[in-house]
Amino acid sequence: MSEGQEGGVEKDYNNRNLTLEKRGINMAKKEERFEVIFRDGSQLKDEGVRQILVDKETGVNYLCWKSGYGASITPLLDSEGKVIVTK
């Protein structure tokens, strides 16, 4: 096995698996599908952070709540129980 290879998988100087890039997978690419339109709270407090996210592709609004090691996400509903969609 040549230098730069480990277990038959080629590695670069950062020890990344080069086969991911060869398959067209860019691990550094950041997905910009969701936009945060409201944020309240703090990770330093027990109540955590509450955010309202909007899916840029569908317009669906989501409530996201993060506290400690836990997180929850759910579609935001109006008073009639219908999903809120922002156009």
Tab-separated table of C-alpha atoms in Angstrom:
chain	number	residue	atom	x	y	z
A	1	MET	CA	0.000	0.000	0.000
A	2	SER	CA	1.446	3.395	-0.961
A	3	GLU	CA	1.804	6.400	1.307
A	4	GLY	CA	-1.463	8.327	1.551
A	5	GLN	CA	-3.544	5.169	1.471
A	6	GLU	CA	-5.115	3.447	4.429
A	7	GLY	CA	-7.103	0.259	4.089
A	8	GLY	CA	-7.390	0.768	0.329
A	9	VAL	CA	-8.975	4.246	0.707
A	10	GLU	CA	-6.961	7.167	-0.594
A	11	LYS	CA	-6.490	10.012	1.926
A	12	ASP	CA	-5.278	13.593	1.525
A	13	TYR	CA	-3.134	15.613	3.954
A	14	ASN	CA	-6.190	16.398	6.129
A	15	ASN	CA	-7.012	12.656	6.260
A	16	ARG	CA	-10.280	13.188	4.382
A	17	ASN	CA	-11.752	10.396	2.334
A	18	LEU	CA	-11.065	11.500	-1.246
A	19	THR	CA	-13.631	9.096	-2.653
A	20	LEU	CA	-16.397	11.446	-1.392
A	21	GLU	CA	-15.082	14.262	-3.580
A	22	LYS	CA	-14.653	11.864	-6.486
A	23	ARG	CA	-18.357	11.020	-6.142
A	24	GLY	CA	-19.272	14.721	-6.259
A	25	ILE	CA	-20.025	15.091	-2.544
A	26	ASN	CA	-18.749	18.387	-1.156
A	27	MET	CA	-18.695	18.193	2.648
A	28	ALA	CA	-17.865	21.914	2.949
A	29	LYS	CA	-20.966	23.001	1.021
A	30	LYS	CA	-23.474	24.760	3.289
A	31	GLU	CA	-27.168	24.236	2.656
A	32	GLU	CA	-29.071	27.549	2.579
A	33	ARG	CA	-32.590	26.091	2.366
A	34	PHE	CA	-33.858	27.512	5.678
A	35	GLU	CA	-33.972	31.150	6.789
A	36	VAL	CA	-34.251	32.150	10.460
A	37	ILE	CA	-36.899	34.892	10.709
A	38	PHE	CA	-37.202	34.992	14.531
A	39	ARG	CA	-34.855	34.051	17.367
A	40	ASP	CA	-35.417	34.308	21.137
A	41	GLY	CA	-33.712	32.930	24.241
A	42	SER	CA	-30.220	31.733	25.035
A	43	GLN	CA	-28.382	28.401	25.105
A	44	LEU	CA	-27.005	29.533	28.471
A	45	LYS	CA	-30.464	29.500	30.095
A	46	ASP	CA	-32.695	26.514	30.879
A	47	GLU	CA	-35.437	27.728	28.516
A	48	GLY	CA	-33.125	27.323	25.510
A	49	VAL	CA	-33.421	28.981	22.106
A	50	ARG	CA	-36.635	29.292	20.109
A	51	GLN	CA	-36.480	30.016	16.390
A	52	ILE	CA	-38.959	30.335	13.566
A	53	LEU	CA	-37.522	28.971	10.320
A	54	VAL	CA	-38.909	29.348	6.802
A	55	ASP	CA	-38.199	26.718	4.149
A	56	LYS	CA	-37.166	28.771	1.100
A	57	GLU	CA	-38.364	26.055	-1.311
A	58	THR	CA	-41.831	25.367	0.130
A	59	GLY	CA	-42.527	28.460	2.278
A	60	VAL	CA	-43.505	26.267	5.256
A	61	ASN	CA	-42.802	27.856	8.679
A	62	TYR	CA	-41.274	25.727	11.452
A	63	LEU	CA	-40.843	26.232	15.190
A	64	CYS	CA	-37.412	25.022	16.317
A	65	TRP	CA	-36.581	24.730	20.028
A	66	LYS	CA	-33.053	23.900	21.237
A	67	SER	CA	-32.154	23.381	24.890
A	68	GLY	CA	-29.071	21.645	26.247
A	69	TYR	CA	-28.415	18.528	24.153
A	70	GLY	CA	-32.000	18.299	22.887
A	71	ALA	CA	-33.801	19.903	19.980
A	72	SER	CA	-37.257	19.769	18.463
A	73	ILE	CA	-38.725	20.995	15.190
A	74	THR	CA	-42.383	21.089	14.177
A	75	PRO	CA	-44.452	22.870	11.512
A	76	LEU	CA	-45.978	26.126	12.763
A	77	LEU	CA	-49.803	25.995	12.724
A	78	ASP	CA	-52.452	28.728	12.636
A	79	SER	CA	-55.571	28.846	14.866
A	80	GLU	CA	-57.401	26.452	12.508
A	81	GLY	CA	-54.604	23.854	12.638
A	82	LYS	CA	-53.332	24.567	9.120
A	83	VAL	CA	-49.632	24.840	8.331
A	84	ILE	CA	-48.450	28.454	8.014
A	85	VAL	CA	-46.915	29.072	4.586
A	86	THR	CA	-44.994	32.268	3.778
A	87	LYS	CA	-44.855	33.155	0.074
